[in-house]
Amino acid sequence: MAKIAAENWLRTNEVEQFVGALEFAAEIVPSTAADNTRWKWVIIALHNALQGACVCALSGADTAGTSYLSEKSGAKMWHWLDVTSRSPAPAHPPNERLSELLILYQRVKDRSYLSEPLKVDDETDRSVDILNNLRNKFTHFISQSWGLELSGLPKIVQSVCDIVEYLALDFSSFNHHYRGGERDRIARSLAVLRLNCVFK
């Protein structure tokens, strides 16, 4: 009689998504020296890591769990929490929709969202804008020929590393997310990215 295959699950959460994306970027970045097409995957992974860091920072300071949602999704969730969930036969909570990276990034710089908001300069803001645009181009690539000037990418990576370091390692509300060796994994990944992301 044939054996029934055991169930096989991928289990994850917002912290593992963030740390995994950061580690993947760190794993790939050394290979860009020999193959510059791999910058695509560094950009996508860094975008994902930055978004994850923002989500974790915002959720650590928000007991309602709405600060990382889109405006429309957050309003629906607030209504459900305030009205619908208290009704005699409450409906299921509404589907959640995550805010876009640039909105999450603005929120982590806003004192009304974080008690210790991220402080950055205009150059860092530009780096995040460029990262977001590049990720969108790669993720939604159309039929075209396209070139990318690589000389500015190390600065973008350094800026993202600085943001992630603040949110994930320096910002106190982030600590409740950690269950094991996540802090060390983040620190190692940041070190690898900073060391390898230079043009010689």
Coordinates of C-alpha atoms in Angstrom, one line a residue:
M1 CA 0.0 0.0 0.0
A2 CA 1.4 3.4 -0.9
K3 CA 2.2 5.8 1.9
I4 CA 0.3 9.0 2.1
A5 CA 2.7 11.9 1.9
A6 CA 3.0 13.9 5.2
E7 CA 1.8 17.4 5.1
N8 CA 4.4 19.9 4.3
W9 CA 3.9 23.6 5.3
L10 CA 5.8 26.8 4.8
R11 CA 5.3 28.7 8.0
T12 CA 6.3 32.4 8.3
N13 CA 5.5 35.7 9.9
E14 CA 6.3 39.4 9.4
V15 CA 9.7 39.2 11.2
E16 CA 10.8 36.1 9.3
Q17 CA 9.7 37.8 6.0
F18 CA 11.8 40.9 6.9
V19 CA 14.9 39.0 8.1
G20 CA 14.8 36.5 5.3
A21 CA 14.6 39.2 2.6
L22 CA 17.5 41.0 4.2
E23 CA 19.6 37.8 4.4
F24 CA 18.7 37.1 0.7
A25 CA 20.0 40.5 -0.3
A26 CA 23.2 40.0 1.6
E27 CA 23.6 36.5 0.1
I28 CA 23.2 37.9 -3.5
V29 CA 25.2 41.1 -3.3
P30 CA 28.7 39.6 -3.5
S31 CA 27.8 38.0 -6.8
T32 CA 27.0 41.3 -8.4
A33 CA 30.7 41.9 -8.9
A34 CA 30.8 39.1 -11.4
D35 CA 27.3 39.4 -12.8
N36 CA 25.6 42.8 -12.7
T37 CA 22.2 41.3 -13.7
R38 CA 21.9 40.1 -10.1
W39 CA 21.3 43.7 -9.0
K40 CA 17.7 43.1 -9.9
W41 CA 17.3 40.5 -7.1
V42 CA 19.3 42.7 -4.6
I43 CA 16.9 45.6 -5.4
I44 CA 13.8 43.4 -5.0
A45 CA 15.0 41.8 -1.8
L46 CA 16.1 45.1 -0.3
H47 CA 12.7 46.6 -1.1
N48 CA 11.0 43.7 0.6
A49 CA 13.3 44.0 3.6
L50 CA 12.7 47.7 4.0
Q51 CA 9.0 47.2 3.8
G52 CA 9.2 44.5 6.4
A53 CA 11.2 46.6 8.7
C54 CA 8.7 49.4 8.5
V55 CA 5.8 47.0 9.1
C56 CA 7.5 45.4 12.2
A57 CA 8.3 48.9 13.6
L58 CA 4.8 50.2 13.1
S59 CA 3.1 47.1 14.5
G60 CA 5.3 47.2 17.6
A61 CA 3.9 50.6 18.4
D62 CA 0.3 49.9 17.5
T63 CA -2.0 47.6 19.5
A64 CA -4.9 47.9 17.0
G65 CA -2.8 46.6 14.1
T66 CA -3.9 49.3 11.6
S67 CA -0.8 51.6 11.3
Y68 CA 0.7 49.5 8.5
L69 CA -2.6 49.1 6.5
S70 CA -3.7 51.2 3.6
E71 CA -5.9 54.1 4.5
K72 CA -9.1 52.4 3.2
S73 CA -8.2 49.0 4.8
G74 CA -7.3 50.7 8.1
A75 CA -10.6 52.5 8.2
K76 CA -12.5 49.3 7.6
M77 CA -10.6 47.5 10.4
W78 CA -11.2 50.4 12.8
H79 CA -14.9 50.2 12.1
W80 CA -14.9 46.4 12.6
L81 CA -13.0 46.8 15.9
D82 CA -15.2 49.6 17.2
V83 CA -18.6 48.5 15.9
T84 CA -19.0 45.2 14.1
S85 CA -17.0 43.1 16.5
R86 CA -19.2 44.2 19.4
S87 CA -22.4 43.2 17.7
P88 CA -24.4 40.1 18.9
A89 CA -23.4 38.2 15.8
P90 CA -20.1 39.8 14.7
A91 CA -19.0 39.3 11.1
H92 CA -15.5 38.2 10.3
P93 CA -12.8 41.0 10.3
P94 CA -12.3 42.7 6.9
N95 CA -9.5 41.6 4.6
E96 CA -6.3 43.6 5.3
R97 CA -4.3 45.4 2.6
L98 CA -0.8 46.6 3.3
S99 CA 0.2 50.2 2.6
E100 CA 2.7 50.8 -0.2
L101 CA 6.3 51.1 0.8
L102 CA 6.5 54.9 0.4
I103 CA 3.5 55.4 2.7
L104 CA 5.0 53.0 5.3
Y105 CA 8.3 54.9 5.0
Q106 CA 6.6 58.2 5.7
R107 CA 4.8 56.7 8.7
V108 CA 8.0 55.5 10.4
K109 CA 9.2 59.1 10.2
D110 CA 6.1 60.5 11.8
R111 CA 5.8 61.0 15.6
S112 CA 2.1 60.3 15.5
Y113 CA 3.0 56.7 14.4
L114 CA 6.3 56.1 16.3
S115 CA 7.3 57.7 19.6
E116 CA 11.0 57.6 18.3
P117 CA 10.5 58.4 14.6
L118 CA 13.2 57.7 12.0
K119 CA 15.2 60.9 11.2
V120 CA 16.8 61.0 7.8
D121 CA 18.1 63.5 5.3
D122 CA 16.9 64.4 1.8
E123 CA 19.5 62.1 0.2
T124 CA 18.1 59.1 2.1
D125 CA 14.6 60.0 1.0
R126 CA 15.8 60.1 -2.6
S127 CA 17.4 56.7 -2.2
V128 CA 14.2 55.2 -1.0
D129 CA 12.2 56.8 -3.9
I130 CA 14.8 55.4 -6.4
L131 CA 14.7 51.9 -4.7
N132 CA 10.9 51.9 -4.9
N133 CA 10.9 53.0 -8.6
L134 CA 13.5 50.4 -9.5
R135 CA 11.7 47.6 -7.8
N136 CA 8.5 48.6 -9.6
K137 CA 10.3 48.5 -12.9
F138 CA 11.7 45.1 -12.3
T139 CA 8.5 43.6 -10.8
H140 CA 6.3 45.0 -13.6
F141 CA 8.7 44.7 -16.4
I142 CA 7.2 45.4 -19.8
S143 CA 8.6 44.5 -23.3
Q144 CA 11.4 46.9 -23.6
S145 CA 15.1 47.5 -23.7
W146 CA 16.3 49.3 -20.6
G147 CA 19.6 50.3 -19.0
L148 CA 20.4 51.1 -15.4
E149 CA 23.4 53.2 -14.3
L150 CA 24.9 51.1 -11.4
S151 CA 27.1 53.6 -9.8
G152 CA 24.4 55.0 -7.5
L153 CA 23.3 51.6 -6.2
P154 CA 25.8 51.3 -3.3
K155 CA 24.6 54.6 -1.9
I156 CA 21.0 53.3 -2.0
V157 CA 22.0 50.1 -0.3
Q158 CA 23.9 52.0 2.4
S159 CA 20.8 54.2 3.0
V160 CA 18.5 51.2 3.3
C161 CA 21.0 49.6 5.7
D162 CA 21.0 52.7 7.9
I163 CA 17.2 52.8 8.0
V164 CA 16.9 49.1 8.8
E165 CA 19.6 49.3 11.5
Y166 CA 17.7 52.1 13.2
L167 CA 14.3 50.4 13.0
A168 CA 15.3 46.9 13.7
L169 CA 18.3 47.3 16.1
D170 CA 18.0 50.7 17.7
F171 CA 14.3 51.3 17.9
S172 CA 13.1 49.9 21.3
S173 CA 9.6 48.9 20.2
F174 CA 11.0 46.4 17.7
N175 CA 12.4 44.2 20.4
H176 CA 9.1 42.4 21.2
H177 CA 9.3 40.7 17.8
Y178 CA 12.4 38.8 18.6
R179 CA 12.2 35.2 19.7
G180 CA 15.7 33.9 19.0
G181 CA 18.7 35.0 17.0
E182 CA 17.0 37.5 14.8
R183 CA 19.1 40.5 16.0
D184 CA 22.3 38.7 15.1
R185 CA 21.0 37.6 11.7
I186 CA 20.1 41.3 11.0
A187 CA 23.4 42.6 12.1
R188 CA 25.4 40.0 10.1
S189 CA 23.3 40.8 7.0
L190 CA 23.8 44.5 7.3
A191 CA 27.6 44.0 7.7
V192 CA 27.8 41.9 4.6
L193 CA 25.7 44.4 2.6
R194 CA 27.9 47.3 3.7
L195 CA 31.1 45.5 3.0
N196 CA 30.3 44.1 -0.4
C197 CA 28.2 46.9 -1.8
V198 CA 30.9 49.1 -3.2
F199 CA 32.3 49.6 -6.7
K200 CA 36.1 49.3 -6.8

